[in-house]
Amino acid sequence: MGPCYQILLPRAWTDNDEKKLDEVIDAVSAEHTGRDCWVADTRPVHGITVLTHGRSFIIGTSPFDLSDAMHPVVQAKFMAAFGFTPADIAVVICANCKDKVDHVILAELLAGVADLLDGIIPMQVLLPTRDLPQRLQRSVWVNKAAWSECEPYQREMLAGMQGRLVTIPDYNDYWDCHWVSQYADAAFLRWWMTHPSFRMPG
């Protein structure tokens, strides 16, 4: 299984939203059975990928439990940043493989659908894989790194970024370390796809 991401939505899910998502699935897929898709052409969502044989993805929706996913302080900061509280349904897009092409298609789909539905994408925290000190490289969670240790490396990596990547302080009780949640708009994802360090961690 490859990386899997959500798109948080600013309003309740409607039949019209369902129709829009179905139209995206039809447009980008060489074939699909329900939400299981073989994505071959991302141009309908303003991507550039065109393949002879599609790549396996899941494109659908799932319940989003706001109280479970976001601490009230994070909810308030998200609202201040983006002007909405996420609805109780989120779009979910998952790559079933993790080659580079799957990461590119995933980002193209996320950006396209986020634009279509005015959504915001919760991101896995992006960190450089080569410049990060060895003690932090294997996993910031395993090593119990604090965000203050890692933030300068991300700031340098994302210098000149376009779009919005909003960082909201969080707290992980399990690891007893200060960390963050990050949320991106479609414009940031499109810029990130052009970056030499591009990947969709997860």
PDB file of C-alpha atoms in Angstrom:
ATOM      1  CA  MET A   1       0.000   0.000   0.000  1.00  0.00           C
ATOM      2  CA  GLY A   2       1.236   3.460  -0.853  1.00  0.00           C
ATOM      3  CA  PRO A   3       0.499   6.798   0.821  1.00  0.00           C
ATOM      4  CA  CYS A   4      -3.071   7.732   1.721  1.00  0.00           C
ATOM      5  CA  TYR A   5      -4.353  11.292   2.256  1.00  0.00           C
ATOM      6  CA  GLN A   6      -7.554  13.099   3.174  1.00  0.00           C
ATOM      7  CA  ILE A   7      -9.086  16.307   1.875  1.00  0.00           C
ATOM      8  CA  LEU A   8     -10.948  18.240   4.577  1.00  0.00           C
ATOM      9  CA  LEU A   9     -14.100  19.942   3.321  1.00  0.00           C
ATOM     10  CA  PRO A  10     -15.675  23.274   4.301  1.00  0.00           C
ATOM     11  CA  ARG A  11     -19.297  22.117   4.105  1.00  0.00           C
ATOM     12  CA  ALA A  12     -21.525  19.077   4.471  1.00  0.00           C
ATOM     13  CA  TRP A  13     -21.274  16.476   1.703  1.00  0.00           C
ATOM     14  CA  THR A  14     -24.001  16.837  -0.930  1.00  0.00           C
ATOM     15  CA  ASP A  15     -25.317  14.875  -3.901  1.00  0.00           C
ATOM     16  CA  ASN A  16     -23.665  17.477  -6.118  1.00  0.00           C
ATOM     17  CA  ASP A  17     -20.290  16.829  -4.457  1.00  0.00           C
ATOM     18  CA  GLU A  18     -20.826  13.101  -5.014  1.00  0.00           C
ATOM     19  CA  LYS A  19     -21.529  13.791  -8.682  1.00  0.00           C
ATOM     20  CA  LYS A  20     -18.377  15.912  -9.012  1.00  0.00           C
ATOM     21  CA  LEU A  21     -16.226  13.182  -7.461  1.00  0.00           C
ATOM     22  CA  ASP A  22     -17.800  10.536  -9.708  1.00  0.00           C
ATOM     23  CA  GLU A  23     -17.025  12.724 -12.722  1.00  0.00           C
ATOM     24  CA  VAL A  24     -13.382  13.021 -11.629  1.00  0.00           C
ATOM     25  CA  ILE A  25     -13.115   9.246 -11.243  1.00  0.00           C
ATOM     26  CA  ASP A  26     -14.625   8.694 -14.704  1.00  0.00           C
ATOM     27  CA  ALA A  27     -12.353  11.313 -16.279  1.00  0.00           C
ATOM     28  CA  VAL A  28      -9.001  10.180 -14.863  1.00  0.00           C
ATOM     29  CA  SER A  29      -9.496   6.405 -14.908  1.00  0.00           C
ATOM     30  CA  ALA A  30      -8.726   3.957 -17.678  1.00  0.00           C
ATOM     31  CA  GLU A  31     -11.178   1.729 -15.825  1.00  0.00           C
ATOM     32  CA  HIS A  32     -12.706   1.574 -12.381  1.00  0.00           C
ATOM     33  CA  THR A  33     -14.961  -0.551 -10.234  1.00  0.00           C
ATOM     34  CA  GLY A  34     -16.689   1.714  -7.779  1.00  0.00           C
ATOM     35  CA  ARG A  35     -13.922   3.592  -5.966  1.00  0.00           C
ATOM     36  CA  ASP A  36     -11.116   1.244  -7.093  1.00  0.00           C
ATOM     37  CA  CYS A  37      -9.532   3.098  -9.998  1.00  0.00           C
ATOM     38  CA  TRP A  38      -6.784   2.619 -12.549  1.00  0.00           C
ATOM     39  CA  VAL A  39      -5.704   6.231 -13.008  1.00  0.00           C
ATOM     40  CA  ALA A  40      -4.176   6.885 -16.422  1.00  0.00           C
ATOM     41  CA  ASP A  41      -4.744  10.579 -17.213  1.00  0.00           C
ATOM     42  CA  THR A  42      -4.648  13.423 -14.687  1.00  0.00           C
ATOM     43  CA  ARG A  43      -5.180  16.222 -17.207  1.00  0.00           C
ATOM     44  CA  PRO A  44      -8.878  16.512 -16.230  1.00  0.00           C
ATOM     45  CA  VAL A  45      -7.704  17.646 -12.762  1.00  0.00           C
ATOM     46  CA  HIS A  46      -5.015  19.939 -14.237  1.00  0.00           C
ATOM     47  CA  GLY A  47      -2.239  17.374 -13.888  1.00  0.00           C
ATOM     48  CA  ILE A  48       0.199  16.355 -16.606  1.00  0.00           C
ATOM     49  CA  THR A  49       0.425  12.568 -16.197  1.00  0.00           C
ATOM     50  CA  VAL A  50      -0.720  10.441 -19.151  1.00  0.00           C
ATOM     51  CA  LEU A  51      -0.073   6.689 -19.012  1.00  0.00           C
ATOM     52  CA  THR A  52      -0.743   3.770 -21.320  1.00  0.00           C
ATOM     53  CA  HIS A  53      -1.578   1.584 -18.337  1.00  0.00           C
ATOM     54  CA  GLY A  54      -3.290   3.050 -15.283  1.00  0.00           C
ATOM     55  CA  ARG A  55      -1.989   3.028 -11.728  1.00  0.00           C
ATOM     56  CA  SER A  56      -4.085   1.596  -8.908  1.00  0.00           C
ATOM     57  CA  PHE A  57      -5.776   4.124  -6.604  1.00  0.00           C
ATOM     58  CA  ILE A  58      -8.723   4.333  -4.255  1.00  0.00           C
ATOM     59  CA  ILE A  59     -10.762   7.541  -4.510  1.00  0.00           C
ATOM     60  CA  GLY A  60     -13.698   7.914  -2.153  1.00  0.00           C
ATOM     61  CA  THR A  61     -15.043   9.410   1.040  1.00  0.00           C
ATOM     62  CA  SER A  62     -14.964   8.478   4.696  1.00  0.00           C
ATOM     63  CA  PRO A  63     -16.359   9.858   7.960  1.00  0.00           C
ATOM     64  CA  PHE A  64     -14.195  12.520   9.588  1.00  0.00           C
ATOM     65  CA  ASP A  65     -14.460  12.621  13.382  1.00  0.00           C
ATOM     66  CA  LEU A  66     -13.372  16.148  14.208  1.00  0.00           C
ATOM     67  CA  SER A  67     -13.184  15.588  17.965  1.00  0.00           C
ATOM     68  CA  ASP A  68     -10.933  12.572  17.473  1.00  0.00           C
ATOM     69  CA  ALA A  69      -8.760  14.080  14.736  1.00  0.00           C
ATOM     70  CA  MET A  70      -8.182  17.568  16.124  1.00  0.00           C
ATOM     71  CA  HIS A  71      -7.643  18.910  19.629  1.00  0.00           C
ATOM     72  CA  PRO A  72      -9.990  21.889  20.256  1.00  0.00           C
ATOM     73  CA  VAL A  73      -7.017  24.268  20.169  1.00  0.00           C
ATOM     74  CA  VAL A  74      -6.006  22.864  16.767  1.00  0.00           C
ATOM     75  CA  GLN A  75      -9.612  23.221  15.571  1.00  0.00           C
ATOM     76  CA  ALA A  76      -9.611  26.894  16.550  1.00  0.00           C
ATOM     77  CA  LYS A  77      -6.287  27.574  14.838  1.00  0.00           C
ATOM     78  CA  PHE A  78      -7.430  25.709  11.712  1.00  0.00           C
ATOM     79  CA  MET A  79     -10.584  27.842  11.641  1.00  0.00           C
ATOM     80  CA  ALA A  80      -8.512  31.014  12.022  1.00  0.00           C
ATOM     81  CA  ALA A  81      -6.205  29.956   9.183  1.00  0.00           C
ATOM     82  CA  PHE A  82      -8.733  28.646   6.650  1.00  0.00           C
ATOM     83  CA  GLY A  83     -12.079  30.107   7.679  1.00  0.00           C
ATOM     84  CA  PHE A  84     -13.964  26.858   8.229  1.00  0.00           C
ATOM     85  CA  THR A  85     -14.342  23.897  10.540  1.00  0.00           C
ATOM     86  CA  PRO A  86     -13.942  20.596   8.646  1.00  0.00           C
ATOM     87  CA  ALA A  87     -17.167  18.779   7.788  1.00  0.00           C
ATOM     88  CA  ASP A  88     -17.916  15.263   9.007  1.00  0.00           C
ATOM     89  CA  ILE A  89     -17.099  13.705   5.616  1.00  0.00           C
ATOM     90  CA  ALA A  90     -13.632  13.854   4.025  1.00  0.00           C
ATOM     91  CA  VAL A  91     -12.441  12.794   0.602  1.00  0.00           C
ATOM     92  CA  VAL A  92      -9.832  10.036   0.789  1.00  0.00           C
ATOM     93  CA  ILE A  93      -7.315   9.308  -1.973  1.00  0.00           C
ATOM     94  CA  CYS A  94      -4.914   6.392  -1.595  1.00  0.00           C
ATOM     95  CA  ALA A  95      -2.182   5.067  -3.862  1.00  0.00           C
ATOM     96  CA  ASN A  96      -1.971   1.288  -3.872  1.00  0.00           C
ATOM     97  CA  CYS A  97       1.706   1.397  -4.878  1.00  0.00           C
ATOM     98  CA  LYS A  98       4.552   3.729  -3.963  1.00  0.00           C
ATOM     99  CA  ASP A  99       6.688   4.286  -7.031  1.00  0.00           C
ATOM    100  CA  LYS A 100       7.527   7.893  -7.885  1.00  0.00           C
ATOM    101  CA  VAL A 101       4.735   8.030 -10.472  1.00  0.00           C
ATOM    102  CA  ASP A 102       2.232   7.079  -7.765  1.00  0.00           C
ATOM    103  CA  HIS A 103       3.407   9.966  -5.577  1.00  0.00           C
ATOM    104  CA  VAL A 104       3.023  12.374  -8.510  1.00  0.00           C
ATOM    105  CA  ILE A 105      -0.454  11.125  -9.422  1.00  0.00           C
ATOM    106  CA  LEU A 106      -1.524  11.262  -5.777  1.00  0.00           C
ATOM    107  CA  ALA A 107      -0.459  14.901  -5.464  1.00  0.00           C
ATOM    108  CA  GLU A 108      -2.130  15.789  -8.780  1.00  0.00           C
ATOM    109  CA  LEU A 109      -5.394  14.152  -7.694  1.00  0.00           C
ATOM    110  CA  LEU A 110      -5.310  15.779  -4.262  1.00  0.00           C
ATOM    111  CA  ALA A 111      -4.673  19.229  -5.733  1.00  0.00           C
ATOM    112  CA  GLY A 112      -7.346  18.832  -8.397  1.00  0.00           C
ATOM    113  CA  VAL A 113     -10.059  17.555  -6.067  1.00  0.00           C
ATOM    114  CA  ALA A 114      -9.147  20.080  -3.352  1.00  0.00           C
ATOM    115  CA  ASP A 115      -9.579  22.875  -5.899  1.00  0.00           C
ATOM    116  CA  LEU A 116     -12.889  21.416  -7.073  1.00  0.00           C
ATOM    117  CA  LEU A 117     -14.348  21.087  -3.567  1.00  0.00           C
ATOM    118  CA  ASP A 118     -12.547  24.000  -1.824  1.00  0.00           C
ATOM    119  CA  GLY A 119     -10.735  21.551   0.447  1.00  0.00           C
ATOM    120  CA  ILE A 120      -7.540  21.532   2.498  1.00  0.00           C
ATOM    121  CA  ILE A 121      -5.091  18.615   2.730  1.00  0.00           C
ATOM    122  CA  PRO A 122      -3.602  17.463   6.058  1.00  0.00           C
ATOM    123  CA  MET A 123       0.056  16.768   5.290  1.00  0.00           C
ATOM    124  CA  GLN A 124       2.554  14.378   6.763  1.00  0.00           C
ATOM    125  CA  VAL A 125       5.295  16.729   7.974  1.00  0.00           C
ATOM    126  CA  LEU A 126       7.761  17.250   5.123  1.00  0.00           C
ATOM    127  CA  LEU A 127      11.415  16.995   6.104  1.00  0.00           C
ATOM    128  CA  PRO A 128      14.568  16.708   3.985  1.00  0.00           C
ATOM    129  CA  THR A 129      15.836  13.144   3.739  1.00  0.00           C
ATOM    130  CA  ARG A 130      19.484  14.020   3.063  1.00  0.00           C
ATOM    131  CA  ASP A 131      20.222  17.095   5.163  1.00  0.00           C
ATOM    132  CA  LEU A 132      18.515  16.018   8.365  1.00  0.00           C
ATOM    133  CA  PRO A 133      21.020  14.952  11.056  1.00  0.00           C
ATOM    134  CA  GLN A 134      21.483  11.206  11.341  1.00  0.00           C
ATOM    135  CA  ARG A 135      19.901  11.012  14.783  1.00  0.00           C
ATOM    136  CA  LEU A 136      16.678  12.459  13.342  1.00  0.00           C
ATOM    137  CA  GLN A 137      16.642  10.648  10.013  1.00  0.00           C
ATOM    138  CA  ARG A 138      15.154   7.260  10.861  1.00  0.00           C
ATOM    139  CA  SER A 139      11.982   8.642  12.381  1.00  0.00           C
ATOM    140  CA  VAL A 140      11.222  11.813  14.261  1.00  0.00           C
ATOM    141  CA  TRP A 141       8.704   9.807  16.286  1.00  0.00           C
ATOM    142  CA  VAL A 142      11.089   6.999  17.240  1.00  0.00           C
ATOM    143  CA  ASN A 143      13.758   9.512  18.218  1.00  0.00           C
ATOM    144  CA  LYS A 144      11.241  11.706  20.061  1.00  0.00           C
ATOM    145  CA  ALA A 145      12.437  14.804  18.257  1.00  0.00           C
ATOM    146  CA  ALA A 146      10.814  18.120  19.065  1.00  0.00           C
ATOM    147  CA  TRP A 147       9.550  20.291  16.222  1.00  0.00           C
ATOM    148  CA  SER A 148      11.959  23.028  17.284  1.00  0.00           C
ATOM    149  CA  GLU A 149      14.812  20.702  16.270  1.00  0.00           C
ATOM    150  CA  CYS A 150      13.348  19.905  12.851  1.00  0.00           C
ATOM    151  CA  GLU A 151      11.703  23.177  11.810  1.00  0.00           C
ATOM    152  CA  PRO A 152      14.896  24.903  10.564  1.00  0.00           C
ATOM    153  CA  TYR A 153      15.519  22.032   8.137  1.00  0.00           C
ATOM    154  CA  GLN A 154      11.999  22.251   6.747  1.00  0.00           C
ATOM    155  CA  ARG A 155      12.191  26.046   6.492  1.00  0.00           C
ATOM    156  CA  GLU A 156      15.382  25.792   4.439  1.00  0.00           C
ATOM    157  CA  MET A 157      13.956  23.041   2.217  1.00  0.00           C
ATOM    158  CA  LEU A 158      10.748  24.980   1.488  1.00  0.00           C
ATOM    159  CA  ALA A 159      12.374  28.366   0.857  1.00  0.00           C
ATOM    160  CA  GLY A 160      10.499  30.211  -1.877  1.00  0.00           C
ATOM    161  CA  MET A 161       7.426  28.018  -1.597  1.00  0.00           C
ATOM    162  CA  GLN A 162       4.153  28.955  -3.257  1.00  0.00           C
ATOM    163  CA  GLY A 163       0.682  28.368  -1.892  1.00  0.00           C
ATOM    164  CA  ARG A 164      -0.072  27.814   1.780  1.00  0.00           C
ATOM    165  CA  LEU A 165       1.382  25.297   4.212  1.00  0.00           C
ATOM    166  CA  VAL A 166      -0.009  26.146   7.641  1.00  0.00           C
ATOM    167  CA  THR A 167       1.761  24.802  10.720  1.00  0.00           C
ATOM    168  CA  ILE A 168      -0.314  24.400  13.880  1.00  0.00           C
ATOM    169  CA  PRO A 169       1.400  23.450  17.157  1.00  0.00           C
ATOM    170  CA  ASP A 170       0.172  20.167  18.558  1.00  0.00           C
ATOM    171  CA  TYR A 171       1.193  17.885  21.375  1.00  0.00           C
ATOM    172  CA  ASN A 172       1.776  14.153  21.228  1.00  0.00           C
ATOM    173  CA  ASP A 173       1.051  12.706  24.661  1.00  0.00           C
ATOM    174  CA  TYR A 174       2.297   9.238  23.738  1.00  0.00           C
ATOM    175  CA  TRP A 175       5.831  10.339  22.881  1.00  0.00           C
ATOM    176  CA  ASP A 176       5.897  13.298  25.264  1.00  0.00           C
ATOM    177  CA  CYS A 177       7.338  15.536  22.560  1.00  0.00           C
ATOM    178  CA  HIS A 178       6.183  18.800  21.059  1.00  0.00           C
ATOM    179  CA  TRP A 179       5.161  18.388  17.445  1.00  0.00           C
ATOM    180  CA  VAL A 180       2.909  20.029  14.845  1.00  0.00           C
ATOM    181  CA  SER A 181       0.118  19.405  12.380  1.00  0.00           C
ATOM    182  CA  GLN A 182       0.475  20.850   8.876  1.00  0.00           C
ATOM    183  CA  TYR A 183      -2.225  21.635   6.320  1.00  0.00           C
ATOM    184  CA  ALA A 184      -1.748  22.512   2.640  1.00  0.00           C
ATOM    185  CA  ASP A 185      -3.818  24.038  -0.106  1.00  0.00           C
ATOM    186  CA  ALA A 186      -3.802  22.891  -3.727  1.00  0.00           C
ATOM    187  CA  ALA A 187      -1.362  25.612  -4.799  1.00  0.00           C
ATOM    188  CA  PHE A 188       1.246  24.375  -2.324  1.00  0.00           C
ATOM    189  CA  LEU A 189       0.938  20.794  -3.584  1.00  0.00           C
ATOM    190  CA  ARG A 190       1.417  21.916  -7.173  1.00  0.00           C
ATOM    191  CA  TRP A 191       4.540  23.830  -6.154  1.00  0.00           C
ATOM    192  CA  TRP A 192       5.793  20.892  -4.053  1.00  0.00           C
ATOM    193  CA  MET A 193       5.548  18.597  -7.089  1.00  0.00           C
ATOM    194  CA  THR A 194       8.202  20.732  -8.805  1.00  0.00           C
ATOM    195  CA  HIS A 195      10.622  20.511  -5.861  1.00  0.00           C
ATOM    196  CA  PRO A 196      13.708  18.240  -6.113  1.00  0.00           C
ATOM    197  CA  SER A 197      12.780  16.639  -2.768  1.00  0.00           C
ATOM    198  CA  PHE A 198       9.190  15.923  -3.794  1.00  0.00           C
ATOM    199  CA  ARG A 199       7.504  12.910  -2.257  1.00  0.00           C
ATOM    200  CA  MET A 200       4.238  12.210  -0.470  1.00  0.00           C
ATOM    201  CA  PRO A 201       5.291  10.593   2.806  1.00  0.00           C
ATOM    202  CA  GLY A 202       2.955   8.216   4.510  1.00  0.00           C
TER     203      GLY A 202
END
